[in-house]
Amino acid sequence: MSKLIVSPSPHVHSGDSVSKNMYGVLIALVPALLASLYFFGVGALIVSMVAVVSCVVFEYLIQRFILKYKTTVSDGSAILTGLLLAFNLPSNLPVWIIIIGSLVAIGVGKLSFGGLGNNLFNPALVGRVFLLISFPVQMTSWPVPLGFDTAYIDAQTGATALAMMKNHFGTLPSTSDMLFGQMGGSLGEVSGIALLIGFAFLLFRKIISWHIPVSIFVTVAVMTGLMHWANPQEYASPIAHLFTGGLMLGAIFMATDYVTSPMSKKGMIIFGVGIGVITVCIRVFAAFPEGVSFAILIMNAFTPLINKYVKPKRYGEVIKK
Amino acid sequence: MKTFKLGGIHPSENKFSAKQAIKTAPIPAQAVIMLGQCLGAPSTPLVAKGDEVKVGTLLAKPSGFVSTSVHASVSGKVLKIEDVVDASGYKRAAIVIDVAGDEWEPSIDRSPAIVKEITATKEEIIAKVAEFGIVGLGGATFPTHIKLTPPPGKIAEVLLINAVECEPYLTSDHQLMLEKGEEILVGVRLLMKAIGVSKAIIGIENNKPDAIELLSRIAQQYSEIEICPLKVQYPQGGEKQLIDATIGRQVPSGTLPIEVGAVVQNVGTAFAVYEAVQKNKPLFERIITVTGKSVKKPANLLARIGTPLSELIDFCGGLPDDTGKVIGGGPMMGKALTTLSVPMTKGSSGLLIMPSLEAERGKMNNCIRCAKCVSVCPMGLEPFLLMSLSEQEIADWATAEQQHIMDCVECGSCSYTCPSNRPLLDYIRLGKNKVGGIIRSRK
Ligand code: SF4
Ligand code: SF4
């Protein structure tokens, strides 16, 4: 017998790993990916592929040649950032813009902070918001889903339901179209049902907890519900708010990003409520029709503060001496 | 079904030795009896080289308030008193006895009859428990008689019996309940009388339905004893978690269970108390699980204190070729042994032999702030934060103290869970040491 290994307890491990969690989230995104292929056709495929490949390549190149440390591309987090970025883009976005977005997401959003675990903001959202500000026209001309469409750049474009809600024009998609995704919008956000299936999978695999998404849903539903009840002509219904724009995608997949969301359950709820409130305010009162991305980024900035002051429930706390 | 409220994990149970009838391990040729057999100070030897001893002869007496009596587990002649490597890896004093025959002190009642009737008074019970060296057998080895005497001003309301056995692999308590149910309940009643309570709750996880069923049936004769099935969850066997699970109370930070009216004893301890008080038998043998994925015959052994662990392994089919690590205790809280010559002590609840493939730790990565360590911590702490406070170049002990580092029960749930394989508990232990020192120096 060779020498015995001596190390402190515990001597067993759950077998969980960073890559298992990242690939788990990717699996949870598959239904939404299929839905976007169905609705947006080839464009969805091109945008997703370009974003994923360029995120992975940029992560590898920057870590290898600029930062000069071992690359972490195998943990799956760059693939995830790429796919989430793609999900936030219109399906007819030119390739070069997608590549710029990926570079910003990985280079600025993630690696400039010190890589996975140290970034303050959700990298995919950093990329998206950068593009939104730099290329407002391309970023907001949404192709109309026409079933399995083979056109890419020339796809017919239209307004999103949110813009219609805001500016009171056109006819909103029917409720079932909203649920399944038959409406204009960015790649991954259109099918609420597909995203909810992903949510169920994430919960089942215990990759995320319910606190952030549910508190966002509840906040948005209550706020828009009250407005709609007070004035149904002026304000859209809570269902319309929940199932349009990036709300589902943002609440389930972007706001729950491990690194940039709070650590305690109480903190997660505060974070979720904050995102809900800001989202509704932007959607209803500000110039942009969509507010989820901004809301998440703003709350990302508050995360360190929340972590500092909002502590988990301690054992023995109930009995105050 | 009841369980504790905060955190918790579900490691694979791997109870290979479950339902293996208790086998008596052979008496060693030489017994090595550590003088440190409890959590407190090592005992003071009363014998010298050349003395003849019988099974049950007092070898050493308590050397302070938190200390225990130590008895011979074999008959023979004291060969020497010398320092040997113990489970912690350090050399400590032990009495070595050359075994001859198996002659017991005549005062010990060796008949198989179960003595149910309790004649001893409260004081007599506590005196016997102290005299016969009973310590907590769950692994903590705190002298039992001290726990039976609550500090002035505190009143015990309920006795909680820990029959949870939440450590994976271990099965000794389970098997003991299946074979010694009647005796255990007499022991429970003795403990109740000693602390003066009229209620006892035995917490058993529902992965042991046969033990729950059997003890419930026996407990029908005693209306004051309740069997409480618990949902399987680690670390339910921790005192604080068991109290929360069974009676829904939480012990305030820095205090003892008696603060909420509870006294917690292990089920094995209840059996030892039965033997001490009803059978006049000192604590010199116990049940130990010898197990592991590659062990040929995983078993629950009745073995004498002082038996070298290597002999127990031999009895269970020998050390497997793929052995990487040998752990005294269970996989979550047990200690990795440096050598197999370590002798069995009163606290030896298990011996786990791990294949080398499983013995190495995974590669550590950045903290991805997934909060999983926070959500599993049964004390509601933030392990990632406590680790980073201990790890940073200028460690921040003041913040660590404010963030309740001393409340950590060292259950290991955080390190077990971390997807980045971060050695959270290693750093938290380091921090606890430092902060503990700072707190003591303040007094
Ligand atoms: S070892 Fe300490 S910090 Fe880690 S989970 Fe257990 S009690 Fe919490
Ligand atoms: S479980 Fe590990 S990776 Fe997750 S927050 Fe805790 S220390 Fe960080």
PDB file of C-alpha atoms and ligand atoms in Angstrom, chain A residues 9-10, chain B residues 8-9 234-235 241 332-333 372-384 386 404-405 407-417 424-426 428-429 432, ligand 1:
ATOM      1  CA  SER A   9     -13.015  16.748   6.164  1.00  0.00           C
ATOM      2  CA  PRO A  10     -15.323  16.600   4.330  1.00  0.00           C
TER       3      PRO A  10
ATOM      4  CA  GLY B   8     -28.841  20.825   4.574  1.00  0.00           C
ATOM      5  CA  ILE B   9     -27.612  18.419   1.910  1.00  0.00           C
ATOM      6  CA  TYR B 234     -27.483  16.028   6.631  1.00  0.00           C
ATOM      7  CA  PRO B 235     -26.406  17.299   9.251  1.00  0.00           C
ATOM      8  CA  GLN B 241     -30.136  20.806  13.982  1.00  0.00           C
ATOM      9  CA  MET B 332     -18.413  14.310   6.230  1.00  0.00           C
ATOM     10  CA  MET B 333     -16.807  14.951   9.600  1.00  0.00           C
ATOM     11  CA  LYS B 372     -24.941  27.239  -3.154  1.00  0.00           C
ATOM     12  CA  CYS B 373     -22.698  27.211  -0.091  1.00  0.00           C
ATOM     13  CA  VAL B 374     -24.951  29.826   1.487  1.00  0.00           C
ATOM     14  CA  SER B 375     -28.112  27.918   0.800  1.00  0.00           C
ATOM     15  CA  VAL B 376     -26.804  24.618   2.249  1.00  0.00           C
ATOM     16  CA  CYS B 377     -25.246  26.042   5.422  1.00  0.00           C
ATOM     17  CA  PRO B 378     -27.357  24.797   8.348  1.00  0.00           C
ATOM     18  CA  MET B 379     -26.212  27.723  10.468  1.00  0.00           C
ATOM     19  CA  GLY B 380     -27.192  30.385   7.948  1.00  0.00           C
ATOM     20  CA  LEU B 381     -23.622  31.554   7.385  1.00  0.00           C
ATOM     21  CA  GLU B 382     -21.916  32.739   4.214  1.00  0.00           C
ATOM     22  CA  PRO B 383     -19.069  30.256   3.741  1.00  0.00           C
ATOM     23  CA  PHE B 384     -17.717  31.956   0.595  1.00  0.00           C
ATOM     24  CA  LEU B 386     -15.792  33.557   5.613  1.00  0.00           C
ATOM     25  CA  HIS B 404     -20.534  34.639  13.094  1.00  0.00           C
ATOM     26  CA  ILE B 405     -17.627  32.458  12.037  1.00  0.00           C
ATOM     27  CA  ASP B 407     -21.184  29.513  14.877  1.00  0.00           C
ATOM     28  CA  CYS B 408     -19.859  27.193  12.172  1.00  0.00           C
ATOM     29  CA  VAL B 409     -20.469  23.596  13.266  1.00  0.00           C
ATOM     30  CA  GLU B 410     -17.879  22.270  10.808  1.00  0.00           C
ATOM     31  CA  CYS B 411     -20.416  20.025   9.105  1.00  0.00           C
ATOM     32  CA  GLY B 412     -18.669  20.400   5.748  1.00  0.00           C
ATOM     33  CA  SER B 413     -21.872  20.927   3.757  1.00  0.00           C
ATOM     34  CA  CYS B 414     -20.370  23.998   2.113  1.00  0.00           C
ATOM     35  CA  SER B 415     -17.201  22.330   0.822  1.00  0.00           C
ATOM     36  CA  TYR B 416     -19.268  19.303  -0.215  1.00  0.00           C
ATOM     37  CA  THR B 417     -21.526  21.452  -2.359  1.00  0.00           C
ATOM     38  CA  LEU B 424     -14.324  26.438   2.310  1.00  0.00           C
ATOM     39  CA  LEU B 425     -14.268  24.564   5.597  1.00  0.00           C
ATOM     40  CA  ASP B 426     -10.444  24.370   5.646  1.00  0.00           C
ATOM     41  CA  ILE B 428     -13.185  28.560   8.019  1.00  0.00           C
ATOM     42  CA  ARG B 429     -11.485  26.219  10.514  1.00  0.00           C
ATOM     43  CA  LYS B 432     -12.240  29.803  13.833  1.00  0.00           C
TER      44      LYS B 432
HETATM   45  S1  SF4 C   1     -19.022  23.788   7.716  1.00  0.00           S
HETATM   46 FE1  SF4 C   1     -19.672  25.630   8.796  1.00  0.00          FE
HETATM   47  S2  SF4 C   1     -19.891  27.166   7.214  1.00  0.00           S
HETATM   48 FE2  SF4 C   1     -19.788  25.199   6.158  1.00  0.00          FE
HETATM   49  S3  SF4 C   1     -21.928  24.601   5.932  1.00  0.00           S
HETATM   50 FE3  SF4 C   1     -21.248  23.693   7.860  1.00  0.00          FE
HETATM   51  S4  SF4 C   1     -21.758  25.210   9.426  1.00  0.00           S
HETATM   52 FE4  SF4 C   1     -21.896  26.255   7.456  1.00  0.00          FE
END
